[in-house]
Coordinates of C-alpha atoms in Angstrom, one line a residue:
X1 CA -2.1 -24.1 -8.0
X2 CA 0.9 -22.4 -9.5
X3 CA 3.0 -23.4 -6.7
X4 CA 1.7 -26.3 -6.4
X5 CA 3.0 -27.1 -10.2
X6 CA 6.4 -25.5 -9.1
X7 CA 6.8 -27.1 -6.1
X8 CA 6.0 -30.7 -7.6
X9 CA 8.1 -30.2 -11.0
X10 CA 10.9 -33.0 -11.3
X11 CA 14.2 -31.2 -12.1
X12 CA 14.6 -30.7 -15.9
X13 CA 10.7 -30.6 -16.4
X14 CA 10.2 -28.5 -19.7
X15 CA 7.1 -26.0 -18.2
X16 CA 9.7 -25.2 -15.3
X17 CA 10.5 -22.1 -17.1
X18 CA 7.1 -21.1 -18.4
X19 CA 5.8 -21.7 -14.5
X20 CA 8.6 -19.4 -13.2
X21 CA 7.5 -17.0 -15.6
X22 CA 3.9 -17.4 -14.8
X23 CA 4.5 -16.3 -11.3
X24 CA 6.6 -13.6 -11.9
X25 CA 3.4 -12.2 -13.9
X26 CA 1.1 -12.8 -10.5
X27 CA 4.1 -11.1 -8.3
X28 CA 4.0 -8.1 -10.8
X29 CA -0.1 -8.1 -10.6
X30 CA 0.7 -8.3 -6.7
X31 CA 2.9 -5.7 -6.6
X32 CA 0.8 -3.5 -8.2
X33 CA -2.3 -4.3 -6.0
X34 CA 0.2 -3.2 -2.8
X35 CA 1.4 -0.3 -4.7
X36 CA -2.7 0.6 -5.2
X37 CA -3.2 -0.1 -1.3
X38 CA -0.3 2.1 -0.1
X39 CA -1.8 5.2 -2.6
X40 CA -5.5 4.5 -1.3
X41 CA -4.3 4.8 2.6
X42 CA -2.2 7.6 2.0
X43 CA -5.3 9.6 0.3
X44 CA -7.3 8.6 2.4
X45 CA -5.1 10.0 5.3
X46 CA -4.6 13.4 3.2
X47 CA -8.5 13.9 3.3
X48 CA -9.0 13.0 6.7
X49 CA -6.5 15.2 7.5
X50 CA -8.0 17.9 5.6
X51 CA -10.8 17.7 7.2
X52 CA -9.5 17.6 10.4
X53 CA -7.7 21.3 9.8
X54 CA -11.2 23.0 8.4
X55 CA -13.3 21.7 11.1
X56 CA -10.4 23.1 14.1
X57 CA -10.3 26.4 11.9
X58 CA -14.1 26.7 11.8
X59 CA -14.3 26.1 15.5
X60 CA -11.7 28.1 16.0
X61 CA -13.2 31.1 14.2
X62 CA -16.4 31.0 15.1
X63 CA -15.3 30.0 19.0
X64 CA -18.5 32.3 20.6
X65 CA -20.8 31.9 17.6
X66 CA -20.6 28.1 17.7
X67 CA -20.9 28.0 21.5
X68 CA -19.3 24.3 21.4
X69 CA -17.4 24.0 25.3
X70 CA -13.7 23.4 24.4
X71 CA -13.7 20.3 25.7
X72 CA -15.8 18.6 22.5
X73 CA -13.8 20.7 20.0
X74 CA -11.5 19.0 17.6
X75 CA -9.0 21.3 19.1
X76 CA -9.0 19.4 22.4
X77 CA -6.9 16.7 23.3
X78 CA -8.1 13.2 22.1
X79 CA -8.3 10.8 24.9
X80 CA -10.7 7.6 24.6
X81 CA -12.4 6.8 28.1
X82 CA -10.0 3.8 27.9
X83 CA -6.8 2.4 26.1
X84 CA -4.6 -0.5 26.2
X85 CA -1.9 -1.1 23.9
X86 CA -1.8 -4.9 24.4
X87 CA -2.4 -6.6 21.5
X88 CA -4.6 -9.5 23.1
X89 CA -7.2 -6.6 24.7
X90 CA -10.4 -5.5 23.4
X91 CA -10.1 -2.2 24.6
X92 CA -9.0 0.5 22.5
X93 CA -5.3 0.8 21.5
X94 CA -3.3 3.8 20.4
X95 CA -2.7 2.9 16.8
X96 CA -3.5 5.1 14.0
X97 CA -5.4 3.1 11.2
X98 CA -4.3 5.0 8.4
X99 CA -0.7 4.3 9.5
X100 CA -1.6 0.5 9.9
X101 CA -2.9 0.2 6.3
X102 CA 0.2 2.3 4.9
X103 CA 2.2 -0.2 6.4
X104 CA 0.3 -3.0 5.6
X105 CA 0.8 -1.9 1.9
X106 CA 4.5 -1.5 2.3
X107 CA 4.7 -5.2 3.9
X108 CA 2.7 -6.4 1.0
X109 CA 4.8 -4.5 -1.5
X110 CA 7.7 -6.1 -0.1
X111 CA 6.6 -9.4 -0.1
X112 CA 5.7 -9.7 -3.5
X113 CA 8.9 -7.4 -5.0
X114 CA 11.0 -10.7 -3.2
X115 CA 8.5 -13.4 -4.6
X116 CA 9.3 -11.7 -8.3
X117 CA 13.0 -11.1 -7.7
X118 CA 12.8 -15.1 -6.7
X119 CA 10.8 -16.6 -10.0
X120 CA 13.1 -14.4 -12.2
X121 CA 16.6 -15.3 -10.9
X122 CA 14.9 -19.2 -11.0
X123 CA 13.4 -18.1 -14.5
X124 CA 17.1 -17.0 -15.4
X125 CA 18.8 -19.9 -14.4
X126 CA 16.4 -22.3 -15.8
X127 CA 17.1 -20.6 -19.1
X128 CA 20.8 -20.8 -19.1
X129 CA 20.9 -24.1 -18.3
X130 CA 18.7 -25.6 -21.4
X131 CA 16.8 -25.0 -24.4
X132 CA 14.6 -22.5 -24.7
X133 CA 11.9 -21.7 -27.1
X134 CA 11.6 -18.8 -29.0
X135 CA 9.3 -16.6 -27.2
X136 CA 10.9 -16.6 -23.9
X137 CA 13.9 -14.2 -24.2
X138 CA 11.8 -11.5 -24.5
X139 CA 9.6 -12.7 -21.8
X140 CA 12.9 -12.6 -19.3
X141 CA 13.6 -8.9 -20.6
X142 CA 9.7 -7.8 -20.1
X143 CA 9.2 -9.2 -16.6
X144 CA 12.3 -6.3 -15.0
X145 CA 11.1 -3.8 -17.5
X146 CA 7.2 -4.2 -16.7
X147 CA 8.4 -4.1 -12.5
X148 CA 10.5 -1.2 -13.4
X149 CA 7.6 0.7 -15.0
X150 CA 5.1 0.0 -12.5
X151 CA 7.4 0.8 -9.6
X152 CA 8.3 4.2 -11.6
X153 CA 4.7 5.4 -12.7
X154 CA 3.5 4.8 -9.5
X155 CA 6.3 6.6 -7.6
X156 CA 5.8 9.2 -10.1
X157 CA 2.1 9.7 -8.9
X158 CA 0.9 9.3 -11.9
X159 CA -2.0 6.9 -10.9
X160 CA -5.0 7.7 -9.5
X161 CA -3.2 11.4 -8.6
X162 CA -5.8 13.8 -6.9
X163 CA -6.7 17.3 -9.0
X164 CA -7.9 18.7 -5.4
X165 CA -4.8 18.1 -3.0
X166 CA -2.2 20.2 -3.2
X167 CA 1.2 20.4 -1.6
X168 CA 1.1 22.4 1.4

């Protein structure tokens, strides 16, 4: 509906501005989301990957003990009975979903970084070139500083940051 209202504004319509601004609020809230997905897939990986090293150390250690043949250990190669890469077969591909949703997240992040940078140079424009009430020179200097912080805090790790994983 918001684009819809921005699409179908006649030039010099008075909520132009406040419609720009709007959107820049939903590409910040997007942003974040992506930002949320990208940290979510990458923990996620960490564990799996965690998990991955203790079980091939346990089987490892306890080799005769366990009396697993080598061939079923997490140590052995991974081969599925069958794989095709082809993107239109049902059969399995060599793809790594944790990668997949990383990028996913990074395409999103993308995505909505442009749709902001976009409303905000149209929000800018649409200031200079008429009137504008009172409350919306501050709004133009929160939208960058409310991206910037976002972007920072979460490239900071300071969201959702796991006590348990530790740098190797």
């Amino acid at each position: 509906m918001l684009a819809s209202e921005i699409l179908t504004a006649g030039p010099g319509a008075s909520n132009l501005l406040a419609l720009n601004e709007a959107a820049c609020a939903v590409a910040l809230l997007g942003t974040s989301f992506a930002l949320i997905w990208i940290m979510m897939a990458k923990g996620s990986k960490a564990w799996y990957e965690v998990y991955e090293r203790y079980i091939f150390e346990i089987e490892r250690e306890e080799a005769e003990g366990l009396k697993i043949p080598e061939r079923y250990r997490l140590g052995a190669l991974c081969r599925p009975w069958e794989m095709n890469s082809n993107l239109l077969s049902k059969k399995a591909g060599r793809y790594s979903p944790s990668r997949l949703n990383i990028t996913i997240g990074s395409v999103m992040l993308t995505a909505w970084l442009a749709a902001g940078l976009v409303h905000y140079i149209a929000s800018v424009a649409l200031y200079a070139e008429g009137p504008a009430v009172c409350w919306q020179p501050p709004i133009l200097a929160l939208i960058p500083a409310s991206f910037l912080a976002v972007l920072v805090t979460a490239a900071r790790n300071m969201w959702g940051r796991s006590r348990s994983l530790v740098k190797p």
